mmCIF file of C-alpha atoms in Angstrom:
data_model
loop_
_atom_site.group_PDB
_atom_site.id
_atom_site.type_symbol
_atom_site.label_atom_id
_atom_site.label_comp_id
_atom_site.label_asym_id
_atom_site.label_seq_id
_atom_site.Cartn_x
_atom_site.Cartn_y
_atom_site.Cartn_z
ATOM 1 C CA MET X 1 77.470 89.660 100.124
ATOM 2 C CA ALA X 2 80.525 91.042 97.895
ATOM 3 C CA LYS X 3 83.494 88.519 96.452
ATOM 4 C CA ILE X 4 86.532 90.594 96.693
ATOM 5 C CA VAL X 5 89.429 89.633 94.900
ATOM 6 C CA ALA X 6 93.429 90.747 95.891
ATOM 7 C CA VAL X 7 95.900 90.009 93.678
ATOM 8 C CA LEU X 8 98.955 90.385 96.360
ATOM 9 C CA TYR X 9 103.037 89.494 95.710
ATOM 10 C CA PRO X 10 103.858 86.270 96.788
ATOM 11 C CA ASP X 11 105.249 85.580 99.935
ATOM 12 C CA PRO X 12 109.449 85.076 100.830
ATOM 13 C CA VAL X 13 111.049 82.555 99.188
ATOM 14 C CA ASP X 14 111.955 81.121 102.449
ATOM 15 C CA GLY X 15 108.542 81.078 103.997
ATOM 16 C CA TYR X 16 105.967 83.569 105.602
ATOM 17 C CA PRO X 17 107.916 85.088 108.587
ATOM 18 C CA THR X 18 107.485 83.988 111.957
ATOM 19 C CA THR X 19 109.740 86.511 113.727
ATOM 20 C CA TYR X 20 110.542 90.423 112.868
ATOM 21 C CA ALA X 21 113.387 92.869 112.799
ATOM 22 C CA ARG X 22 112.125 94.807 115.186
ATOM 23 C CA ASP X 23 109.186 94.741 117.789
ATOM 24 C CA ASP X 24 107.091 97.921 116.951
ATOM 25 C CA ILE X 25 106.899 100.568 114.630
ATOM 26 C CA PRO X 26 106.122 104.287 115.077
ATOM 27 C CA VAL X 27 102.412 105.215 114.850
ATOM 28 C CA ILE X 28 102.030 108.254 112.185
ATOM 29 C CA ALA X 29 98.603 109.554 112.692
ATOM 30 C CA SER X 30 98.929 112.670 110.194
ATOM 31 C CA TYR X 31 100.656 113.165 107.107
ATOM 32 C CA PRO X 32 102.469 116.677 106.121
ATOM 33 C CA GLY X 33 99.468 119.073 105.092
ATOM 34 C CA GLY X 34 96.942 117.889 107.944
ATOM 35 C CA GLN X 35 95.430 114.688 106.365
ATOM 36 C CA SER X 36 94.990 112.080 108.452
ATOM 37 C CA ALA X 37 96.157 108.544 108.892
ATOM 38 C CA PRO X 38 93.553 106.024 107.573
ATOM 39 C CA THR X 39 90.634 105.370 110.095
ATOM 40 C CA PRO X 40 89.277 102.328 110.199
ATOM 41 C CA SER X 41 86.984 101.209 112.787
ATOM 42 C CA ALA X 42 89.275 98.870 113.774
ATOM 43 C CA ILE X 43 92.336 96.374 112.410
ATOM 44 C CA ASP X 44 92.668 92.194 112.561
ATOM 45 C CA PHE X 45 96.741 92.275 112.462
ATOM 46 C CA VAL X 46 99.890 93.805 114.176
ATOM 47 C CA PRO X 47 101.122 97.009 112.494
ATOM 48 C CA GLY X 48 104.710 96.011 111.208
ATOM 49 C CA GLN X 49 104.023 92.949 110.090
ATOM 50 C CA LEU X 50 103.846 91.278 106.272
ATOM 51 C CA LEU X 51 100.928 92.135 105.276
ATOM 52 C CA GLY X 52 101.206 92.814 101.289
ATOM 53 C CA SER X 53 101.782 89.344 100.530
ATOM 54 C CA VAL X 54 99.564 86.676 99.883
ATOM 55 C CA THR X 55 99.806 84.950 103.844
ATOM 56 C CA GLY X 56 99.312 88.182 104.608
ATOM 57 C CA GLU X 57 96.104 89.308 103.436
ATOM 58 C CA LEU X 58 96.299 92.720 104.081
ATOM 59 C CA GLY X 59 94.530 91.759 106.932
ATOM 60 C CA LEU X 60 91.043 91.415 105.698
ATOM 61 C CA ARG X 61 90.170 88.543 105.664
ATOM 62 C CA LYS X 62 88.652 88.013 109.266
ATOM 63 C CA PHE X 63 86.667 91.480 108.688
ATOM 64 C CA LEU X 64 85.396 90.372 105.639
ATOM 65 C CA GLU X 65 84.269 86.817 106.362
ATOM 66 C CA ALA X 66 83.059 88.265 109.368
ATOM 67 C CA GLN X 67 79.803 89.800 107.609
ATOM 68 C CA GLY X 68 79.465 87.025 104.536
ATOM 69 C CA HIS X 69 81.467 88.388 101.980
ATOM 70 C CA THR X 70 84.433 86.145 100.099
ATOM 71 C CA LEU X 71 88.360 87.074 99.792
ATOM 72 C CA VAL X 72 90.002 85.232 97.439
ATOM 73 C CA VAL X 73 93.578 85.984 97.569
ATOM 74 C CA THR X 74 96.419 85.401 94.862
ATOM 75 C CA SER X 75 99.503 86.262 93.192
ATOM 76 C CA ASP X 76 98.691 84.793 90.106
ATOM 77 C CA LYS X 77 97.574 87.453 87.467
ATOM 78 C CA GLU X 78 99.623 86.688 84.245
ATOM 79 C CA GLY X 79 98.195 85.497 81.505
ATOM 80 C CA PRO X 80 94.808 84.304 79.648
ATOM 81 C CA ASP X 81 94.182 81.494 82.152
ATOM 82 C CA SER X 82 95.477 83.309 85.745
ATOM 83 C CA ALA X 83 94.090 82.738 88.845
ATOM 84 C CA LEU X 84 92.895 86.784 88.236
ATOM 85 C CA ASP X 85 91.592 85.798 85.136
ATOM 86 C CA ARG X 86 89.581 83.091 85.743
ATOM 87 C CA GLU X 87 88.055 85.249 89.199
ATOM 88 C CA LEU X 88 87.478 88.153 87.722
ATOM 89 C CA ALA X 89 83.950 87.006 85.766
ATOM 90 C CA ASP X 90 82.256 87.220 89.197
ATOM 91 C CA ALA X 91 84.107 89.465 90.799
ATOM 92 C CA ASP X 92 82.676 92.680 92.644
ATOM 93 C CA VAL X 93 85.987 94.074 93.830
ATOM 94 C CA VAL X 94 89.951 93.843 93.131
ATOM 95 C CA ILE X 95 92.719 94.952 94.991
ATOM 96 C CA SER X 96 95.835 95.497 93.615
ATOM 97 C CA GLN X 97 99.149 97.083 94.653
ATOM 98 C CA PRO X 98 101.579 98.814 92.661
ATOM 99 C CA PHE X 99 104.440 96.892 93.490
ATOM 100 C CA TRP X 100 102.558 93.587 91.884
ATOM 101 C CA PRO X 101 99.462 95.224 89.998
ATOM 102 C CA ALA X 102 96.862 93.515 88.429
ATOM 103 C CA TYR X 103 96.302 94.958 85.386
ATOM 104 C CA LEU X 104 93.137 96.081 85.061
ATOM 105 C CA THR X 105 92.744 96.613 81.309
ATOM 106 C CA ALA X 106 89.567 97.450 78.928
ATOM 107 C CA GLU X 107 89.595 93.695 78.064
ATOM 108 C CA ARG X 108 89.723 92.549 81.693
ATOM 109 C CA ILE X 109 86.932 95.232 82.537
ATOM 110 C CA ALA X 110 84.289 93.640 79.827
ATOM 111 C CA ALA X 111 85.075 90.254 81.082
ATOM 112 C CA ALA X 112 84.111 91.258 84.795
ATOM 113 C CA PRO X 113 80.593 92.305 84.748
ATOM 114 C CA ASN X 114 80.041 92.815 88.570
ATOM 115 C CA LEU X 115 82.470 94.868 89.015
ATOM 116 C CA LYS X 116 82.377 97.745 90.798
ATOM 117 C CA LEU X 117 85.298 98.911 92.746
ATOM 118 C CA ALA X 118 89.205 98.795 91.902
ATOM 119 C CA ILE X 119 91.293 99.312 95.087
ATOM 120 C CA THR X 120 94.803 100.143 94.797
ATOM 121 C CA ALA X 121 96.616 99.615 98.082
ATOM 122 C CA GLY X 122 99.108 101.812 98.251
ATOM 123 C CA ILE X 123 99.208 105.133 95.544
ATOM 124 C CA GLY X 124 99.030 104.842 91.695
ATOM 125 C CA SER X 125 96.082 103.901 90.242
ATOM 126 C CA ASP X 126 97.955 103.601 86.302
ATOM 127 C CA HIS X 127 97.491 99.992 86.183
ATOM 128 C CA VAL X 128 93.725 100.532 85.753
ATOM 129 C CA ASP X 129 92.601 101.818 82.539
ATOM 130 C CA LEU X 130 90.397 104.568 83.850
ATOM 131 C CA ASN X 131 88.866 105.349 80.579
ATOM 132 C CA ALA X 132 86.980 101.973 81.073
ATOM 133 C CA ALA X 133 86.368 102.536 84.163
ATOM 134 C CA ILE X 134 84.435 105.477 83.618
ATOM 135 C CA ALA X 135 82.361 104.079 80.951
ATOM 136 C CA ARG X 136 81.194 100.954 83.266
ATOM 137 C CA GLY X 137 80.693 103.269 86.259
ATOM 138 C CA ILE X 138 83.035 101.482 88.272
ATOM 139 C CA THR X 139 84.740 103.340 91.323
ATOM 140 C CA VAL X 140 88.542 103.260 92.150
ATOM 141 C CA ALA X 141 90.043 104.442 94.694
ATOM 142 C CA GLU X 142 93.985 104.260 95.845
ATOM 143 C CA VAL X 143 95.156 105.280 99.742
ATOM 144 C CA THR X 144 96.604 108.176 98.847
ATOM 145 C CA PHE X 145 99.498 109.315 101.044
ATOM 146 C CA SER X 146 100.125 105.949 102.727
ATOM 147 C CA ASN X 147 103.431 105.214 101.789
ATOM 148 C CA SER X 148 104.431 109.158 99.890
ATOM 149 C CA ILE X 149 106.997 109.747 102.414
ATOM 150 C CA SER X 150 108.257 106.098 102.314
ATOM 151 C CA VAL X 151 108.811 106.656 98.265
ATOM 152 C CA ALA X 152 110.600 109.608 99.289
ATOM 153 C CA GLU X 153 113.231 108.070 101.825
ATOM 154 C CA HIS X 154 114.017 105.370 98.942
ATOM 155 C CA ALA X 155 114.780 107.720 96.429
ATOM 156 C CA VAL X 156 116.819 110.204 98.763
ATOM 157 C CA MET X 157 118.564 106.721 99.597
ATOM 158 C CA GLN X 158 119.469 105.559 95.803
ATOM 159 C CA ILE X 159 120.423 109.396 95.163
ATOM 160 C CA LEU X 160 123.344 108.553 97.813
ATOM 161 C CA ALA X 161 124.024 105.272 97.117
ATOM 162 C CA LEU X 162 124.942 106.832 93.427
ATOM 163 C CA VAL X 163 126.742 109.328 94.412
ATOM 164 C CA ARG X 164 128.401 108.028 96.810
ATOM 165 C CA ASN X 165 129.684 104.893 95.025
ATOM 166 C CA TYR X 166 128.105 102.556 97.748
ATOM 167 C CA LEU X 167 127.029 99.334 96.325
ATOM 168 C CA PRO X 168 130.321 98.655 94.023
ATOM 169 C CA SER X 169 132.502 99.607 97.404
ATOM 170 C CA HIS X 170 130.232 97.059 99.416
ATOM 171 C CA ALA X 171 130.590 94.922 96.645
ATOM 172 C CA TRP X 172 134.964 94.844 97.340
ATOM 173 C CA VAL X 173 134.426 94.049 101.106
ATOM 174 C CA ALA X 174 131.098 91.384 100.902
ATOM 175 C CA GLU X 175 131.302 89.368 97.519
ATOM 176 C CA LYS X 176 135.111 89.902 96.521
ATOM 177 C CA ARG X 177 136.350 89.867 99.939
ATOM 178 C CA GLY X 178 139.253 92.665 99.239
ATOM 179 C CA TRP X 179 140.182 96.010 100.630
ATOM 180 C CA ASN X 180 140.101 98.292 97.810
ATOM 181 C CA ILE X 181 139.932 101.439 98.700
ATOM 182 C CA ALA X 182 141.196 103.272 95.085
ATOM 183 C CA ASP X 183 138.849 101.007 93.255
ATOM 184 C CA SER X 184 135.726 102.074 95.837
ATOM 185 C CA VAL X 185 136.235 105.609 95.788
ATOM 186 C CA GLU X 186 137.877 106.036 91.562
ATOM 187 C CA ARG X 187 133.641 106.903 90.929
ATOM 188 C CA ALA X 188 132.840 108.060 94.454
ATOM 189 C CA TYR X 189 131.739 112.456 94.843
ATOM 190 C CA ASP X 190 130.473 113.917 97.721
ATOM 191 C CA LEU X 191 126.195 115.271 96.983
ATOM 192 C CA GLU X 192 127.564 118.878 98.965
ATOM 193 C CA GLY X 193 127.236 121.705 96.248
ATOM 194 C CA MET X 194 125.552 119.362 93.482
ATOM 195 C CA THR X 195 122.094 120.719 91.716
ATOM 196 C CA VAL X 196 119.520 118.071 92.409
ATOM 197 C CA GLY X 197 116.545 118.302 90.215
ATOM 198 C CA VAL X 198 113.121 116.953 90.973
ATOM 199 C CA ILE X 199 110.515 115.718 87.861
ATOM 200 C CA ALA X 200 107.198 116.737 89.582
ATOM 201 C CA ALA X 201 106.995 117.932 93.304
ATOM 202 C CA GLY X 202 103.776 116.660 93.889
ATOM 203 C CA ARG X 203 103.650 114.775 97.677
ATOM 204 C CA ILE X 204 106.698 112.857 96.965
ATOM 205 C CA GLY X 205 108.735 115.096 95.024
ATOM 206 C CA LEU X 206 108.630 117.460 97.903
ATOM 207 C CA ALA X 207 109.317 115.177 100.571
ATOM 208 C CA VAL X 208 112.544 114.386 98.890
ATOM 209 C CA LEU X 209 113.499 117.885 98.287
ATOM 210 C CA ARG X 210 112.606 118.879 101.804
ATOM 211 C CA ARG X 211 114.677 116.050 103.406
ATOM 212 C CA LEU X 212 117.331 117.231 100.627
ATOM 213 C CA LYS X 213 117.724 120.292 101.565
ATOM 214 C CA PRO X 214 120.422 119.372 105.101
ATOM 215 C CA PHE X 215 122.725 118.357 102.467
ATOM 216 C CA ASP X 216 123.115 121.668 101.370
ATOM 217 C CA VAL X 217 122.612 120.506 97.597
ATOM 218 C CA LYS X 218 121.162 123.423 95.115
ATOM 219 C CA LEU X 219 117.333 122.183 94.474
ATOM 220 C CA ALA X 220 115.482 122.880 91.730
ATOM 221 C CA TYR X 221 112.105 121.243 90.050
ATOM 222 C CA THR X 222 109.220 121.654 86.979
ATOM 223 C CA ASP X 223 106.100 121.021 87.561
ATOM 224 C CA LYS X 224 102.482 121.463 86.468
ATOM 225 C CA HIS X 225 101.211 123.536 89.223
ATOM 226 C CA ARG X 226 104.299 125.846 90.721
ATOM 227 C CA LEU X 227 105.124 125.658 94.299
ATOM 228 C CA SER X 228 103.629 128.633 96.370
ATOM 229 C CA ALA X 229 106.823 131.280 96.543
ATOM 230 C CA GLU X 230 107.328 130.980 100.462
ATOM 231 C CA VAL X 231 107.891 127.584 99.892
ATOM 232 C CA GLU X 232 110.365 128.223 97.301
ATOM 233 C CA GLU X 233 111.813 130.575 99.207
ATOM 234 C CA GLU X 234 112.060 128.302 102.645
ATOM 235 C CA LEU X 235 113.988 125.310 100.355
ATOM 236 C CA GLY X 236 116.299 127.980 98.302
ATOM 237 C CA LEU X 237 114.225 126.449 95.373
ATOM 238 C CA THR X 238 114.795 126.938 91.309
ATOM 239 C CA PHE X 239 111.804 126.415 89.127
ATOM 240 C CA TYR X 240 112.354 125.301 85.804
ATOM 241 C CA PRO X 241 109.566 125.785 83.464
ATOM 242 C CA ASP X 242 109.852 122.390 81.610
ATOM 243 C CA ILE X 243 111.894 119.246 81.625
ATOM 244 C CA PRO X 244 114.512 119.499 79.125
ATOM 245 C CA SER X 245 115.462 122.862 80.583
ATOM 246 C CA LEU X 246 116.271 121.240 83.918
ATOM 247 C CA VAL X 247 117.875 118.129 82.787
ATOM 248 C CA ARG X 248 120.259 120.436 81.392
ATOM 249 C CA ALA X 249 120.807 122.442 84.332
ATOM 250 C CA VAL X 250 121.315 119.458 87.110
ATOM 251 C CA ASP X 251 123.821 117.204 88.395
ATOM 252 C CA ILE X 252 120.971 114.321 89.528
ATOM 253 C CA VAL X 253 117.662 113.836 88.117
ATOM 254 C CA ASP X 254 114.770 112.731 90.340
ATOM 255 C CA VAL X 255 111.301 111.797 88.722
ATOM 256 C CA HIS X 256 108.747 111.390 90.095
ATOM 257 C CA ALA X 257 105.949 112.682 87.247
ATOM 258 C CA PRO X 258 103.190 110.426 86.726
ATOM 259 C CA LEU X 259 102.588 107.834 83.542
ATOM 260 C CA VAL X 260 100.871 109.712 80.727
ATOM 261 C CA PRO X 261 101.445 109.751 76.652
ATOM 262 C CA GLU X 262 103.483 112.734 76.937
ATOM 263 C CA THR X 263 105.987 110.973 79.827
ATOM 264 C CA HIS X 264 106.087 107.435 78.184
ATOM 265 C CA HIS X 265 109.541 106.675 77.184
ATOM 266 C CA LEU X 266 110.147 111.013 77.839
ATOM 267 C CA PHE X 267 114.010 109.645 78.333
ATOM 268 C CA ASP X 268 114.947 108.344 75.377
ATOM 269 C CA ASP X 269 118.866 108.869 73.973
ATOM 270 C CA ALA X 270 117.843 112.675 72.514
ATOM 271 C CA LEU X 271 116.837 113.553 75.957
ATOM 272 C CA ILE X 272 119.822 112.178 77.863
ATOM 273 C CA GLY X 273 122.160 113.320 75.739
ATOM 274 C CA THR X 274 121.002 116.654 76.544
ATOM 275 C CA MET X 275 122.248 116.161 80.458
ATOM 276 C CA LYS X 276 125.618 116.949 81.840
ATOM 277 C CA ARG X 277 128.524 113.982 80.842
ATOM 278 C CA GLY X 278 128.513 112.190 84.306
ATOM 279 C CA SER X 279 124.828 112.900 85.340
ATOM 280 C CA TYR X 280 122.175 110.628 87.759
ATOM 281 C CA ILE X 281 118.923 109.657 87.501
ATOM 282 C CA VAL X 282 116.673 108.127 90.163
ATOM 283 C CA ASN X 283 113.545 106.654 88.930
ATOM 284 C CA THR X 284 110.732 105.568 91.979
ATOM 285 C CA ALA X 285 107.894 106.933 89.396
ATOM 286 C CA ARG X 286 107.291 104.826 86.526
ATOM 287 C CA GLY X 287 110.028 102.446 84.631
ATOM 288 C CA ALA X 288 107.688 103.070 81.168
ATOM 289 C CA ILE X 289 109.138 106.910 81.375
ATOM 290 C CA MET X 290 112.435 106.071 80.634
ATOM 291 C CA ASP X 291 112.884 104.555 76.880
ATOM 292 C CA THR X 292 114.624 100.901 78.445
ATOM 293 C CA GLY X 293 117.619 100.838 75.767
ATOM 294 C CA ALA X 294 118.324 104.278 75.946
ATOM 295 C CA VAL X 295 119.220 103.976 79.628
ATOM 296 C CA VAL X 296 121.673 101.316 79.309
ATOM 297 C CA ARG X 297 123.627 103.053 76.365
ATOM 298 C CA ALA X 298 124.342 106.071 78.379
ATOM 299 C CA LEU X 299 125.406 103.914 81.292
ATOM 300 C CA GLU X 300 127.896 101.980 78.822
ATOM 301 C CA SER X 301 128.673 105.370 76.734
ATOM 302 C CA GLY X 302 129.468 107.574 80.148
ATOM 303 C CA GLN X 303 127.090 110.222 79.488
ATOM 304 C CA LEU X 304 124.896 108.736 82.889
ATOM 305 C CA ALA X 305 127.371 108.110 85.546
ATOM 306 C CA GLY X 306 124.609 105.979 87.174
ATOM 307 C CA TYR X 307 121.004 105.314 87.569
ATOM 308 C CA ALA X 308 118.513 103.714 90.427
ATOM 309 C CA GLY X 309 114.997 103.306 91.219
ATOM 310 C CA ASP X 310 112.610 100.211 91.879
ATOM 311 C CA VAL X 311 110.216 100.808 88.945
ATOM 312 C CA TRP X 312 110.138 99.067 85.545
ATOM 313 C CA TYR X 313 108.323 98.200 82.824
ATOM 314 C CA PRO X 314 106.683 95.329 82.599
ATOM 315 C CA GLN X 315 106.655 94.428 86.345
ATOM 316 C CA PRO X 316 107.830 91.833 87.092
ATOM 317 C CA PRO X 317 110.218 92.381 84.537
ATOM 318 C CA ALA X 318 111.957 89.120 82.634
ATOM 319 C CA PRO X 319 114.844 87.246 83.817
ATOM 320 C CA ASP X 320 117.029 89.036 80.784
ATOM 321 C CA HIS X 321 115.733 92.507 81.361
ATOM 322 C CA PRO X 322 118.405 94.699 80.445
ATOM 323 C CA TRP X 323 118.246 96.419 83.528
ATOM 324 C CA ARG X 324 118.762 93.869 85.986
ATOM 325 C CA THR X 325 123.000 93.579 84.422
ATOM 326 C CA MET X 326 123.472 97.325 82.896
ATOM 327 C CA PRO X 327 126.944 98.857 84.806
ATOM 328 C CA TRP X 328 126.550 101.676 87.513
ATOM 329 C CA SER X 329 123.113 101.040 88.824
ATOM 330 C CA GLY X 330 120.990 100.713 91.670
ATOM 331 C CA MET X 331 117.939 99.155 90.895
ATOM 332 C CA THR X 332 116.006 97.385 93.359
ATOM 333 C CA PRO X 333 112.130 95.827 92.855
ATOM 334 C CA HIS X 334 109.551 98.270 93.140
ATOM 335 C CA VAL X 335 109.552 97.989 96.976
ATOM 336 C CA SER X 336 110.132 101.571 97.803
ATOM 337 C CA GLY X 337 106.376 102.184 99.104
ATOM 338 C CA THR X 338 105.668 98.752 100.773
ATOM 339 C CA THR X 339 107.883 98.718 103.664
ATOM 340 C CA LEU X 340 106.484 97.010 106.918
ATOM 341 C CA SER X 341 105.423 100.443 108.155
ATOM 342 C CA ALA X 342 103.631 101.998 104.416
ATOM 343 C CA GLN X 343 101.975 97.910 104.644
ATOM 344 C CA ALA X 344 100.632 99.185 108.289
ATOM 345 C CA ARG X 345 98.932 102.549 106.809
ATOM 346 C CA TYR X 346 97.934 100.893 103.509
ATOM 347 C CA ALA X 347 96.094 97.624 104.557
ATOM 348 C CA ALA X 348 94.313 100.007 106.989
ATOM 349 C CA GLY X 349 93.348 102.510 104.308
ATOM 350 C CA THR X 350 91.888 99.597 101.916
ATOM 351 C CA ARG X 351 90.151 98.535 104.710
ATOM 352 C CA GLU X 352 88.138 101.856 105.459
ATOM 353 C CA ILE X 353 87.944 102.104 101.841
ATOM 354 C CA LEU X 354 86.060 99.318 101.495
ATOM 355 C CA GLU X 355 83.890 99.585 105.243
ATOM 356 C CA SER X 356 82.636 102.747 103.369
ATOM 357 C CA TRP X 357 82.009 101.375 100.091
ATOM 358 C CA LEU X 358 80.164 97.349 101.871
ATOM 359 C CA ALA X 359 78.115 100.312 104.135
ATOM 360 C CA GLY X 360 77.068 102.338 101.094
ATOM 361 C CA ALA X 361 78.998 105.243 103.056
ATOM 362 C CA PRO X 362 80.832 107.773 101.077
ATOM 363 C CA ILE X 363 85.056 107.101 100.433
ATOM 364 C CA ARG X 364 87.174 109.640 101.662
ATOM 365 C CA ASP X 365 87.601 112.214 98.722
ATOM 366 C CA GLU X 366 91.492 111.938 98.995
ATOM 367 C CA TYR X 367 91.050 108.292 98.361
ATOM 368 C CA LEU X 368 88.662 108.749 95.045
ATOM 369 C CA ILE X 369 90.514 108.843 91.597
ATOM 370 C CA VAL X 370 86.737 107.587 89.901
ATOM 371 C CA ASP X 371 83.444 107.713 91.433
ATOM 372 C CA GLY X 372 80.042 108.507 89.561
ATOM 373 C CA GLY X 373 81.250 107.810 86.228
ATOM 374 C CA LYS X 374 83.997 110.302 86.166
ATOM 375 C CA LEU X 375 87.328 111.341 87.414
ATOM 376 C CA ALA X 376 86.383 112.373 91.552
ATOM 377 C CA GLY X 377 88.902 113.665 94.558
ATOM 378 C CA THR X 378 92.655 112.778 94.071
ATOM 379 C CA GLY X 379 91.753 111.551 90.368
ATOM 380 C CA ALA X 380 90.388 115.092 89.288
ATOM 381 C CA ARG X 381 93.229 116.925 90.543
ATOM 382 C CA SER X 382 95.789 114.373 89.642
ATOM 383 C CA TYR X 383 94.723 112.248 86.282
ATOM 384 C CA SER X 384 93.049 112.849 82.914
ATOM 385 C CA THR X 385 91.858 110.835 80.760
ATOM 386 C CA SER X 386 92.713 112.066 77.311
ATOM 387 C CA GLY X 387 93.866 109.408 75.091
ATOM 388 C CA SER X 388 93.114 106.036 75.422
ATOM 389 C CA GLY X 389 94.202 104.173 78.665
ATOM 390 C CA SER X 390 95.275 105.392 82.365
ATOM 391 C CA SER X 391 96.335 108.898 81.945
ATOM 392 C CA PRO X 392 97.329 110.109 85.218
ATOM 393 C CA GLY X 393 97.966 114.018 84.199
ATOM 394 C CA SER X 394 99.802 115.703 87.360
ATOM 395 C CA SER X 395 102.206 115.556 90.135
ATOM 396 C CA GLY X 396 99.026 115.740 92.863
ATOM 397 C CA LYS X 397 100.034 112.638 95.037
#
């Protein structure tokens, strides 16, 4: 029998919900490009419920305990005496989410001799040391595409919120009880006619480009893998061969690149300084792609007109993290990919992965990141293991 440890974010401060805003959610059977949504043998939850928090348990307890397996669910993952570290000693499987990552470092993997499978409930496995997983023969899997569109929608929302100065305008009526139209519009612009540049046009980046096309904007992108001529023509895309040339030419930079050595702190004072004065950055990729202080300085100086995103480093950030209070920003917790709609898909996908692994059957190729001591499936197309730690290497997710 297996021991499964799931590290999930805490319940709402007012307690686990007993009612929801909607009675149902749309059923998504397949994704753009034809990949089918998760297909477990069954589910033990109601789609649209809060599954990603501790009480939600990803809807897994009944399924696992009926087969005699042990499920431990916790949100305590920090520090040497965390619940995660205590449970790792005899864990066979660790489940985590990008929004509340259980960082499976080389040290933690070494302290987990029974660990055989690491699952990301969602997409993005850079919180797992892939080199250490490969060396130990640990399988790493994620529910590819389950929340890609969720993230794309969030990015489009944040682009509009920044350009239209939505949050300060809302604050005038909600917090200050005012009507101050001039104060609300002194930093508000139309998105129409602006140039939006997407860094990494994989599943999420391409979805953003498709959703922005109707806004009559100019669209640009850069990626290690250039899109087809047909897609470029369909969307009217301008391709730039590298990130520096892209950011100099656009009004809005939308980041979907993975965190690799080449992108770590890529947006520093020097790179941001080459952008048009009054540009915007939206980053729903990884927080460490930005130099934290450089973003703050650019907003304070006016080099950037706005910055928004939902990714931080570390996660969760400290209470005094400067991005909490920097001007002209629209930061959220890491929520873009964990809507109630997305949770239904990645919970089902997590169960699908577990069903396959527990039965000794192959895990879907598109879910695999590491398998058999090497990069596999989506991992072979989207990650590299050069250098130390995890090194995602392209925009394939």
